[in-house]
mmCIF file of C-alpha atoms in Angstrom:
data_model
loop_
_atom_site.group_PDB
_atom_site.id
_atom_site.type_symbol
_atom_site.label_atom_id
_atom_site.label_comp_id
_atom_site.label_asym_id
_atom_site.label_seq_id
_atom_site.Cartn_x
_atom_site.Cartn_y
_atom_site.Cartn_z
ATOM 1 C CA MET A 16 15.966 -32.243 22.334
ATOM 2 C CA GLU A 17 15.003 -30.970 25.803
ATOM 3 C CA ALA A 18 17.694 -28.284 25.594
ATOM 4 C CA VAL A 19 16.377 -27.093 22.220
ATOM 5 C CA THR A 20 12.820 -27.041 23.557
ATOM 6 C CA SER A 21 13.956 -25.050 26.582
ATOM 7 C CA VAL A 22 15.666 -22.462 24.361
ATOM 8 C CA GLU A 23 12.580 -22.135 22.151
ATOM 9 C CA LEU A 24 10.319 -21.727 25.166
ATOM 10 C CA ARG A 25 12.604 -19.060 26.607
ATOM 11 C CA ARG A 26 12.631 -17.187 23.299
ATOM 12 C CA GLU A 27 8.848 -17.397 23.000
ATOM 13 C CA ALA A 28 8.436 -16.186 26.584
ATOM 14 C CA ARG A 29 10.668 -13.200 25.783
ATOM 15 C CA ALA A 30 8.673 -12.471 22.623
ATOM 16 C CA ILE A 31 5.397 -12.542 24.582
ATOM 17 C CA ALA A 32 6.932 -10.249 27.214
ATOM 18 C CA ALA A 33 8.054 -7.918 24.407
ATOM 19 C CA ALA A 34 4.487 -7.894 23.052
ATOM 20 C CA TRP A 35 3.065 -6.885 26.436
ATOM 21 C CA GLY A 36 5.785 -4.270 26.875
ATOM 22 C CA SER A 37 5.058 -2.931 23.387
ATOM 23 C CA PHE A 38 1.340 -2.769 24.184
ATOM 24 C CA ALA A 39 2.015 -0.784 27.353
ATOM 25 C CA ALA A 40 4.462 1.595 25.651
ATOM 26 C CA GLY A 41 2.224 2.132 22.626
ATOM 27 C CA ALA A 42 -0.895 2.725 24.704
ATOM 28 C CA LEU A 43 0.881 5.124 27.083
ATOM 29 C CA PHE A 44 2.478 7.218 24.334
ATOM 30 C CA ALA A 45 -0.797 7.283 22.398
ATOM 31 C CA LEU A 46 -2.752 8.386 25.468
ATOM 32 C CA VAL A 47 -0.449 11.417 25.750
ATOM 33 C CA ALA A 48 -0.506 12.134 22.000
ATOM 34 C CA LEU A 49 -4.285 11.756 21.605
ATOM 35 C CA TRP A 50 -5.433 13.412 24.817
ATOM 36 C CA GLY A 51 -8.329 15.772 24.232
ATOM 37 C CA GLU A 52 -11.491 15.630 22.146
ATOM 38 C CA PRO A 53 -12.467 12.414 20.297
ATOM 39 C CA LYS A 54 -10.883 12.104 16.870
ATOM 40 C CA PRO A 55 -11.836 10.275 13.665
ATOM 41 C CA ILE A 56 -10.134 6.951 12.972
ATOM 42 C CA ALA A 57 -8.504 8.050 9.700
ATOM 43 C CA GLY A 58 -8.061 11.191 7.662
ATOM 44 C CA GLU A 59 -7.079 14.731 8.580
ATOM 45 C CA GLY A 60 -6.564 15.247 12.330
ATOM 46 C CA SER A 61 -7.283 11.583 13.017
ATOM 47 C CA VAL A 62 -6.012 8.936 15.383
ATOM 48 C CA ALA A 63 -4.188 7.148 12.551
ATOM 49 C CA LEU A 64 -1.180 9.394 11.963
ATOM 50 C CA PRO A 65 0.137 9.686 15.546
ATOM 51 C CA ALA A 66 -0.756 6.028 16.161
ATOM 52 C CA ALA A 67 1.214 4.917 13.095
ATOM 53 C CA GLY A 68 4.286 6.865 14.199
ATOM 54 C CA ILE A 69 4.118 5.375 17.688
ATOM 55 C CA VAL A 70 3.684 1.820 16.378
ATOM 56 C CA ALA A 71 6.646 2.287 14.027
ATOM 57 C CA LEU A 72 8.923 3.486 16.851
ATOM 58 C CA VAL A 73 7.833 0.684 19.187
ATOM 59 C CA THR A 74 8.393 -1.910 16.443
ATOM 60 C CA ALA A 75 11.884 -0.638 15.664
ATOM 61 C CA GLY A 76 12.687 -0.560 19.381
ATOM 62 C CA ALA A 77 11.558 -4.168 19.857
ATOM 63 C CA PHE A 78 13.777 -5.273 16.978
ATOM 64 C CA ALA A 79 16.766 -3.371 18.376
ATOM 65 C CA LEU A 80 16.229 -4.893 21.844
ATOM 66 C CA SER A 81 15.969 -8.405 20.417
ATOM 67 C CA THR A 82 19.135 -7.904 18.384
ATOM 68 C CA LEU A 83 21.063 -6.793 21.474
ATOM 69 C CA LEU A 84 19.774 -9.707 23.539
ATOM 70 C CA HIS A 85 20.360 -12.486 21.010
ATOM 71 C CA ARG A 86 23.062 -11.369 18.568
ATOM 72 C CA ARG A 87 25.240 -8.875 20.434
ATOM 73 C CA ASP A 88 28.524 -10.771 19.931
ATOM 74 C CA GLU A 89 27.702 -12.568 16.706
ATOM 75 C CA ALA A 90 29.876 -10.367 14.483
ATOM 76 C CA GLY A 91 32.888 -10.498 16.829
ATOM 77 C CA PRO A 92 35.000 -13.060 14.896
ATOM 78 C CA MET A 93 34.295 -11.390 11.539
ATOM 79 C CA PRO A 94 36.711 -9.071 9.679
ATOM 80 C CA PRO A 95 35.744 -5.363 9.684
ATOM 81 C CA TRP A 96 34.114 -5.381 6.228
ATOM 82 C CA GLN A 97 31.891 -8.338 7.131
ATOM 83 C CA ARG A 98 30.909 -6.749 10.455
ATOM 84 C CA ALA A 99 30.047 -3.537 8.607
ATOM 85 C CA VAL A 100 27.800 -5.385 6.144
ATOM 86 C CA SER A 101 26.059 -7.186 8.999
ATOM 87 C CA ARG A 102 25.457 -3.999 10.990
ATOM 88 C CA VAL A 103 24.263 -1.964 8.000
ATOM 89 C CA SER A 104 21.837 -4.786 7.165
ATOM 90 C CA THR A 105 20.532 -4.718 10.745
ATOM 91 C CA VAL A 106 19.896 -0.963 10.586
ATOM 92 C CA ALA A 107 18.190 -1.340 7.201
ATOM 93 C CA LEU A 108 15.961 -4.051 8.649
ATOM 94 C CA ALA A 109 14.978 -1.841 11.586
ATOM 95 C CA VAL A 110 13.967 0.915 9.145
ATOM 96 C CA GLY A 111 12.089 -1.588 6.981
ATOM 97 C CA LEU A 112 10.175 -3.074 9.911
ATOM 98 C CA ALA A 113 9.271 0.394 11.167
ATOM 99 C CA ALA A 114 7.993 1.331 7.699
ATOM 100 C CA VAL A 115 5.902 -1.848 7.492
ATOM 101 C CA ALA A 116 4.396 -1.074 10.910
ATOM 102 C CA TYR A 117 3.712 2.549 9.929
ATOM 103 C CA LEU A 118 1.918 1.792 6.672
ATOM 104 C CA GLY A 119 0.226 -1.287 8.120
ATOM 105 C CA THR A 120 -1.303 0.845 10.874
ATOM 106 C CA LEU A 121 -2.455 3.507 8.406
ATOM 107 C CA THR A 122 -3.975 0.893 6.110
ATOM 108 C CA GLY A 123 -5.763 -0.825 8.993
ATOM 109 C CA ALA A 124 -7.124 2.524 10.191
ATOM 110 C CA GLU A 125 -8.331 3.390 6.691
ATOM 111 C CA ILE A 126 -10.199 0.082 6.386
ATOM 112 C CA LEU A 127 -11.636 0.413 9.909
ATOM 113 C CA ALA A 128 -12.803 3.973 9.186
ATOM 114 C CA ARG A 129 -14.623 2.819 6.053
ATOM 115 C CA GLY A 130 -16.372 0.071 7.980
ATOM 116 C CA LEU A 131 -17.265 2.394 10.904
ATOM 117 C CA GLN A 132 -18.083 5.619 9.091
ATOM 118 C CA GLY A 133 -18.605 8.604 11.345
ATOM 119 C CA LEU A 134 -17.029 6.969 14.412
ATOM 120 C CA GLU A 135 -14.787 9.194 16.518
ATOM 121 C CA ALA A 136 -12.501 7.525 19.053
ATOM 122 C CA PRO A 137 -11.829 9.068 22.480
ATOM 123 C CA ALA A 138 -8.249 9.220 23.728
ATOM 124 C CA ILE A 139 -8.554 5.970 25.690
ATOM 125 C CA GLY A 140 -10.056 4.120 22.721
ATOM 126 C CA GLY A 141 -7.334 5.404 20.392
ATOM 127 C CA ALA A 142 -4.686 4.451 22.952
ATOM 128 C CA LEU A 143 -6.037 0.897 23.194
ATOM 129 C CA LEU A 144 -6.068 0.525 19.388
ATOM 130 C CA THR A 145 -2.521 1.850 19.226
ATOM 131 C CA GLY A 146 -1.465 -0.520 21.997
ATOM 132 C CA ILE A 147 -2.897 -3.516 20.132
ATOM 133 C CA ALA A 148 -1.088 -2.534 16.914
ATOM 134 C CA SER A 149 2.114 -1.923 18.885
ATOM 135 C CA ALA A 150 1.863 -5.353 20.519
ATOM 136 C CA ALA A 151 1.547 -7.034 17.121
ATOM 137 C CA GLY A 152 4.452 -5.062 15.663
ATOM 138 C CA GLY A 153 6.620 -5.556 18.743
ATOM 139 C CA TRP A 154 6.026 -9.315 18.840
ATOM 140 C CA LEU A 155 6.855 -9.797 15.160
ATOM 141 C CA ALA A 156 9.892 -7.507 15.311
ATOM 142 C CA PHE A 157 11.244 -9.178 18.463
ATOM 143 C CA ARG A 158 10.990 -12.602 16.833
ATOM 144 C CA ALA A 159 12.671 -11.230 13.727
ATOM 145 C CA GLY A 160 15.601 -10.112 15.846
ATOM 146 C CA VAL A 161 16.034 -13.661 17.131
ATOM 147 C CA GLU A 162 16.027 -15.457 13.814
ATOM 148 C CA LEU A 163 15.344 -13.900 10.424
ATOM 149 C CA THR A 164 15.971 -15.799 7.193
ATOM 150 C CA THR A 165 16.335 -14.454 3.674
ATOM 151 C CA ARG A 166 13.027 -16.174 2.918
ATOM 152 C CA ASP A 167 11.365 -14.090 5.651
ATOM 153 C CA LEU A 168 12.832 -10.953 4.116
ATOM 154 C CA ALA A 169 11.389 -11.759 0.691
ATOM 155 C CA THR A 170 7.977 -12.305 2.287
ATOM 156 C CA LEU A 171 8.358 -9.033 4.208
ATOM 157 C CA LEU A 172 9.117 -7.200 0.943
ATOM 158 C CA PHE A 173 6.047 -8.598 -0.810
ATOM 159 C CA GLY A 174 3.833 -7.930 2.207
ATOM 160 C CA PHE A 175 5.105 -4.365 2.481
ATOM 161 C CA LEU A 176 4.526 -3.679 -1.217
ATOM 162 C CA THR A 177 1.002 -5.066 -0.893
ATOM 163 C CA ILE A 178 0.172 -3.009 2.216
ATOM 164 C CA GLY A 179 1.615 0.193 0.762
ATOM 165 C CA THR A 180 -0.146 -0.254 -2.561
ATOM 166 C CA VAL A 181 -3.497 -1.023 -0.920
ATOM 167 C CA PHE A 182 -3.226 2.128 1.209
ATOM 168 C CA ALA A 183 -2.278 4.180 -1.863
ATOM 169 C CA MET A 184 -5.277 2.769 -3.767
ATOM 170 C CA LEU A 185 -7.655 3.488 -0.872
ATOM 171 C CA THR A 186 -6.511 7.117 -0.713
ATOM 172 C CA ALA A 187 -5.801 7.734 -4.428
ATOM 173 C CA ALA A 188 -6.879 11.138 -5.743
ATOM 174 C CA ASP A 189 -7.843 9.624 -9.111
ATOM 175 C CA PRO A 190 -10.009 6.492 -8.723
ATOM 176 C CA ARG A 191 -9.335 5.498 -12.356
ATOM 177 C CA TRP A 192 -5.536 5.383 -12.009
ATOM 178 C CA TRP A 193 -5.602 1.673 -12.919
ATOM 179 C CA GLU A 194 -6.432 2.538 -16.532
ATOM 180 C CA ARG A 195 -2.879 3.809 -16.950
ATOM 181 C CA HIS A 196 -0.032 2.543 -14.717
ATOM 182 C CA PHE A 197 0.959 2.174 -11.074
ATOM 183 C CA SER A 198 3.172 5.257 -11.169
ATOM 184 C CA ASP A 199 -0.010 7.356 -11.320
ATOM 185 C CA LEU A 200 -0.548 6.433 -7.666
ATOM 186 C CA GLY A 201 2.545 8.512 -6.892
ATOM 187 C CA ALA A 202 1.234 11.607 -8.669
ATOM 188 C CA GLY A 203 -0.275 14.526 -6.778
ATOM 189 C CA SER A 204 0.207 15.642 -3.190
ATOM 190 C CA GLY A 205 -2.338 13.583 -1.265
ATOM 191 C CA ALA A 206 -1.850 10.724 1.185
ATOM 192 C CA GLY A 207 -1.961 8.127 -1.593
ATOM 193 C CA SER A 208 0.918 9.702 -3.506
ATOM 194 C CA TRP A 209 3.354 9.988 -0.597
ATOM 195 C CA ALA A 210 2.357 6.526 0.627
ATOM 196 C CA PHE A 211 3.054 4.958 -2.771
ATOM 197 C CA ASN A 212 6.332 6.816 -3.297
ATOM 198 C CA GLY A 213 7.459 6.065 0.248
ATOM 199 C CA THR A 214 6.573 2.404 -0.210
ATOM 200 C CA VAL A 215 8.712 2.177 -3.333
ATOM 201 C CA VAL A 216 11.665 3.893 -1.618
ATOM 202 C CA VAL A 217 11.577 1.544 1.392
ATOM 203 C CA ALA A 218 11.032 -1.428 -0.934
ATOM 204 C CA GLY A 219 14.306 -0.459 -2.600
ATOM 205 C CA LEU A 220 15.996 -0.560 0.793
ATOM 206 C CA LEU A 221 14.545 -4.036 1.416
ATOM 207 C CA VAL A 222 15.694 -5.296 -2.003
ATOM 208 C CA ALA A 223 19.248 -4.181 -1.198
ATOM 209 C CA THR A 224 18.994 -5.889 2.203
ATOM 210 C CA ILE A 225 17.768 -9.110 0.582
ATOM 211 C CA GLY A 226 20.889 -8.972 -1.593
ATOM 212 C CA SER A 227 23.033 -8.686 1.516
ATOM 213 C CA TYR A 228 21.332 -11.702 3.106
ATOM 214 C CA LEU A 229 21.642 -13.676 -0.129
ATOM 215 C CA GLY A 230 25.360 -12.913 -0.019
ATOM 216 C CA ARG A 231 25.444 -14.166 3.565
ATOM 217 C CA ASP A 232 23.758 -17.436 2.596
ATOM 218 C CA LEU A 233 25.954 -17.926 -0.470
ATOM 219 C CA HIS A 234 29.075 -17.350 1.643
ATOM 220 C CA ARG A 235 27.897 -19.865 4.255
ATOM 221 C CA TRP A 236 27.429 -22.361 1.430
ATOM 222 C CA LEU A 237 30.413 -21.660 -0.843
ATOM 223 C CA GLY A 238 32.943 -19.952 1.463
ATOM 224 C CA ASP A 239 35.699 -17.475 0.611
ATOM 225 C CA PRO A 240 36.663 -18.994 -2.792
ATOM 226 C CA ALA A 241 33.385 -17.633 -4.234
ATOM 227 C CA LEU A 242 33.682 -14.250 -2.508
ATOM 228 C CA ARG A 243 34.195 -12.157 -5.659
ATOM 229 C CA GLY A 244 31.111 -13.610 -7.337
ATOM 230 C CA ILE A 245 29.121 -13.193 -4.129
ATOM 231 C CA ALA A 246 30.230 -9.558 -3.856
ATOM 232 C CA LEU A 247 28.965 -8.974 -7.409
ATOM 233 C CA VAL A 248 25.552 -10.433 -6.514
ATOM 234 C CA VAL A 249 25.315 -8.220 -3.419
ATOM 235 C CA ALA A 250 26.405 -5.130 -5.383
ATOM 236 C CA LEU A 251 23.879 -5.744 -8.170
ATOM 237 C CA PHE A 252 21.031 -6.213 -5.705
ATOM 238 C CA ALA A 253 22.114 -3.001 -3.958
ATOM 239 C CA LEU A 254 22.047 -1.134 -7.278
ATOM 240 C CA THR A 255 18.638 -2.641 -8.035
ATOM 241 C CA GLY A 256 17.385 -1.336 -4.693
ATOM 242 C CA ILE A 257 18.816 2.120 -5.379
ATOM 243 C CA ALA A 258 17.150 2.208 -8.794
ATOM 244 C CA LEU A 259 13.830 1.088 -7.301
ATOM 245 C CA ALA A 260 14.090 3.793 -4.644
ATOM 246 C CA GLY A 261 14.641 6.269 -7.484
ATOM 247 C CA VAL A 262 11.215 5.360 -8.882
ATOM 248 C CA GLY A 263 9.680 6.731 -5.686
ATOM 249 C CA LEU A 264 12.084 9.639 -5.273
ATOM 250 C CA PHE A 265 11.337 10.934 -8.786
ATOM 251 C CA PRO A 266 7.533 10.855 -9.307
ATOM 252 C CA VAL A 267 6.231 11.094 -12.877
ATOM 253 C CA PRO A 268 4.813 14.654 -12.616
ATOM 254 C CA VAL A 269 8.037 16.002 -11.062
ATOM 255 C CA ALA A 270 10.772 14.258 -13.084
ATOM 256 C CA PRO A 271 9.359 11.960 -15.783
ATOM 257 C CA LEU A 272 12.732 11.292 -17.448
ATOM 258 C CA LEU A 273 14.481 10.336 -14.204
ATOM 259 C CA HIS A 274 11.455 8.268 -13.199
ATOM 260 C CA ASN A 275 11.575 6.259 -16.426
ATOM 261 C CA ILE A 276 15.357 5.812 -16.201
ATOM 262 C CA ALA A 277 14.962 4.484 -12.647
ATOM 263 C CA ALA A 278 12.080 2.174 -13.637
ATOM 264 C CA PHE A 279 13.850 0.617 -16.635
ATOM 265 C CA GLY A 280 17.104 0.556 -14.673
ATOM 266 C CA THR A 281 15.389 -1.450 -11.926
ATOM 267 C CA LEU A 282 14.208 -4.002 -14.479
ATOM 268 C CA GLY A 283 17.621 -4.322 -16.148
ATOM 269 C CA LEU A 284 19.527 -4.537 -12.865
ATOM 270 C CA PHE A 285 17.139 -7.143 -11.480
ATOM 271 C CA VAL A 286 17.758 -9.321 -14.549
ATOM 272 C CA ALA A 287 21.523 -8.822 -14.122
ATOM 273 C CA SER A 288 21.230 -9.747 -10.419
ATOM 274 C CA ALA A 289 19.348 -12.915 -11.331
ATOM 275 C CA ILE A 290 21.993 -13.931 -13.877
ATOM 276 C CA ALA A 291 24.833 -13.231 -11.423
ATOM 277 C CA ALA A 292 23.128 -15.268 -8.687
ATOM 278 C CA MET A 293 22.644 -18.199 -11.054
ATOM 279 C CA LEU A 294 26.261 -18.063 -12.271
ATOM 280 C CA VAL A 295 27.836 -17.947 -8.808
ATOM 281 C CA MET A 296 26.230 -21.261 -7.882
ATOM 282 C CA PRO A 297 28.312 -24.300 -8.933
ATOM 283 C CA ARG A 298 25.266 -26.192 -10.180
ATOM 284 C CA PRO A 299 21.946 -24.348 -10.002
ATOM 285 C CA PRO A 300 19.286 -26.841 -8.838
ATOM 286 C CA ARG A 301 16.921 -28.047 -11.522
ATOM 287 C CA ALA A 302 13.862 -26.552 -9.816
ATOM 288 C CA LEU A 303 15.488 -23.091 -9.874
ATOM 289 C CA VAL A 304 16.482 -23.431 -13.530
ATOM 290 C CA LEU A 305 12.953 -24.501 -14.514
ATOM 291 C CA THR A 306 11.446 -21.657 -12.491
ATOM 292 C CA THR A 307 13.768 -19.169 -14.201
ATOM 293 C CA VAL A 308 12.797 -20.432 -17.663
ATOM 294 C CA GLY A 309 9.124 -20.410 -16.690
ATOM 295 C CA ALA A 310 9.348 -16.858 -15.327
ATOM 296 C CA ALA A 311 11.001 -15.614 -18.530
ATOM 297 C CA ALA A 312 8.302 -17.284 -20.634
ATOM 298 C CA ALA A 313 5.570 -15.827 -18.407
ATOM 299 C CA ILE A 314 6.990 -12.322 -18.835
ATOM 300 C CA VAL A 315 6.904 -12.737 -22.621
ATOM 301 C CA VAL A 316 3.270 -13.885 -22.476
ATOM 302 C CA ALA A 317 2.405 -10.964 -20.169
ATOM 303 C CA LEU A 318 3.954 -8.522 -22.641
ATOM 304 C CA LEU A 319 1.940 -10.003 -25.506
ATOM 305 C CA LEU A 320 -1.271 -9.755 -23.486
ATOM 306 C CA TRP A 321 -0.499 -6.055 -22.990
ATOM 307 C CA ARG A 322 0.637 -5.333 -26.539
ATOM 308 C CA PRO A 323 -0.694 -6.111 -29.103
ATOM 309 C CA LEU A 324 -3.646 -7.991 -27.526
ATOM 310 C CA ALA A 325 -4.587 -5.124 -25.136
ATOM 311 C CA VAL A 326 -6.084 -7.483 -22.526
ATOM 312 C CA TYR A 327 -5.061 -5.114 -19.704
ATOM 313 C CA SER A 328 -3.430 -1.726 -19.155
ATOM 314 C CA ALA A 329 0.181 -0.996 -18.250
ATOM 315 C CA ALA A 330 -0.887 -1.210 -14.597
ATOM 316 C CA GLY A 331 -1.977 -4.806 -15.174
ATOM 317 C CA LEU A 332 1.337 -5.619 -16.829
ATOM 318 C CA GLU A 333 3.245 -4.109 -13.902
ATOM 319 C CA ALA A 334 1.204 -6.130 -11.393
ATOM 320 C CA VAL A 335 1.823 -9.379 -13.301
ATOM 321 C CA ALA A 336 5.545 -8.617 -13.688
ATOM 322 C CA VAL A 337 5.958 -7.925 -9.955
ATOM 323 C CA GLY A 338 4.153 -11.167 -9.138
ATOM 324 C CA ILE A 339 6.394 -13.175 -11.468
ATOM 325 C CA ALA A 340 9.540 -11.511 -10.114
ATOM 326 C CA PHE A 341 8.478 -12.252 -6.538
ATOM 327 C CA ALA A 342 7.756 -15.915 -7.393
ATOM 328 C CA TRP A 343 11.236 -16.246 -8.903
ATOM 329 C CA LEU A 344 12.915 -14.414 -6.006
ATOM 330 C CA THR A 345 11.124 -16.628 -3.486
ATOM 331 C CA THR A 346 12.346 -19.741 -5.307
ATOM 332 C CA LEU A 347 15.895 -18.362 -5.349
ATOM 333 C CA VAL A 348 16.066 -17.504 -1.644
ATOM 334 C CA ARG A 349 14.381 -20.757 -0.573
ATOM 335 C CA THR A 350 16.791 -22.793 -2.716
ATOM 336 C CA ILE A 351 19.917 -21.043 -1.468
ATOM 337 C CA GLY A 352 18.571 -21.097 2.093
ATOM 338 C CA ALA A 353 18.098 -24.872 1.862
ATOM 339 C CA LEU A 354 21.676 -25.334 0.640
ATOM 340 C CA ALA A 355 23.328 -22.926 3.097
ATOM 341 C CA PRO A 356 24.271 -24.030 6.649
ATOM 342 C CA ASP A 357 22.490 -22.328 9.549
ATOM 343 C CA ALA A 358 25.701 -21.384 11.344
ATOM 344 C CA SER A 359 27.455 -18.050 10.865
ATOM 345 C CA ARG A 360 30.666 -18.222 8.800
ATOM 346 C CA PRO A 361 33.273 -15.533 9.502
ATOM 347 C CA SER A 362 35.420 -14.813 6.464
ATOM 348 C CA ARG A 363 39.204 -15.279 6.466
ATOM 349 C CA VAL A 364 39.625 -12.421 3.968
ATOM 350 C CA PRO A 365 40.640 -9.274 5.883
ATOM 351 C CA SER A 366 39.725 -6.893 3.050
ATOM 352 C CA LEU A 367 37.598 -7.250 -0.061
ATOM 353 C CA LEU A 368 39.982 -4.953 -1.932
ATOM 354 C CA ARG A 369 43.245 -6.692 -0.996
ATOM 355 C CA GLY A 370 41.881 -10.233 -0.710
ATOM 356 C CA GLY A 371 43.898 -13.120 0.645
ATOM 357 C CA PRO A 372 42.888 -15.257 3.622
ATOM 358 C CA THR A 373 44.198 -14.789 7.121
ATOM 359 C CA GLY A 374 45.772 -17.564 9.099
ATOM 360 C CA ARG A 375 42.833 -18.174 11.407
ATOM 361 C CA PRO A 376 40.473 -21.068 10.804
ATOM 362 C CA ASP A 377 37.356 -20.632 8.706
ATOM 363 C CA SER A 378 34.841 -20.977 11.498
ATOM 364 C CA THR A 379 31.342 -22.210 10.833
ATOM 365 C CA SER A 380 30.029 -21.769 14.347
ATOM 366 C CA SER A 381 27.785 -18.933 15.397
ATOM 367 C CA PRO A 382 28.934 -17.188 18.610
ATOM 368 C CA ALA A 383 25.395 -16.130 19.414
ATOM 369 C CA GLY A 384 23.751 -19.316 18.318
ATOM 370 C CA GLY A 385 21.492 -17.423 15.909
ATOM 371 C CA LYS A 386 20.943 -17.650 12.204
ATOM 372 C CA VAL A 387 21.037 -13.969 11.357
ATOM 373 C CA GLY A 388 24.314 -12.322 10.393
ATOM 374 C CA SER A 389 26.938 -12.725 7.704
#
């Protein structure tokens, strides 16, 4: 118990040091970038844009540093394909965390500017605000590099979608977009449109990464005998993420047909991913089965409230559907996370294409002592 406490204290001390280092780096870079006349908090020529870029870079750097410190040798015993999956997932997470920090900073600046209308921040004031945001992003990212669960990833996805959508709504060119559907937030050329489309693209990346982490947890639980089914789950989540990214890459005014194909493709692939995840488990827990049935019933009710009852617009239906999907996904990742061991499990299969185990033992110990990794 004392050894565990000592490790936790050391990790927390490092995270606090990373926060202070992030504050110093963010404030220093911002002081250089913002030097000159006072600038507005948000909008054209404001503090927000350079500050958001700095916070994003500092956040990604803190995550990379934490990964090197705590999980440098974790993928060593793994076959090449498993190491590749682990490393690609780490890069995707760094991009995702940077995007969350970027949009989070912009959204915070937009809210602050509305509460303090007319305020212009001098370079030192903007640097201090940037330093505070950098410290928060650096602390969270550093802790994520130590130990990040699939459950945390699902929460990160929902939080990112919420932040990005709120920023898009605050800066929307058409204040009555909600009478139609969420895709209208991605129309036009203003800040709201690129924020919404960028949010959807990065959300697709996070969905694919969640699939990778689900595959990691399923492999820790079921081992190599279930590898083909696990690979199918990972592949379907990756395709779902690609389709979701397509929704943002093809806005309605630019490519309506491709946008609709990507949107309906996301829905269909998500359902296929859910079915595959349920089938790969030997006996899906009762709570997960009941949640799945309840989510399907809720979707049917939501559709009826949209048409023919016309209680809300298509935007309302989309919001309800995303909420239901997130509730189901959270139940899935929490259930699998509870069943999967914490320790890393290197595969004995040298190649997914050739198959066949190697002669080395199927280790369940984690070289780096962390929970992240395949």
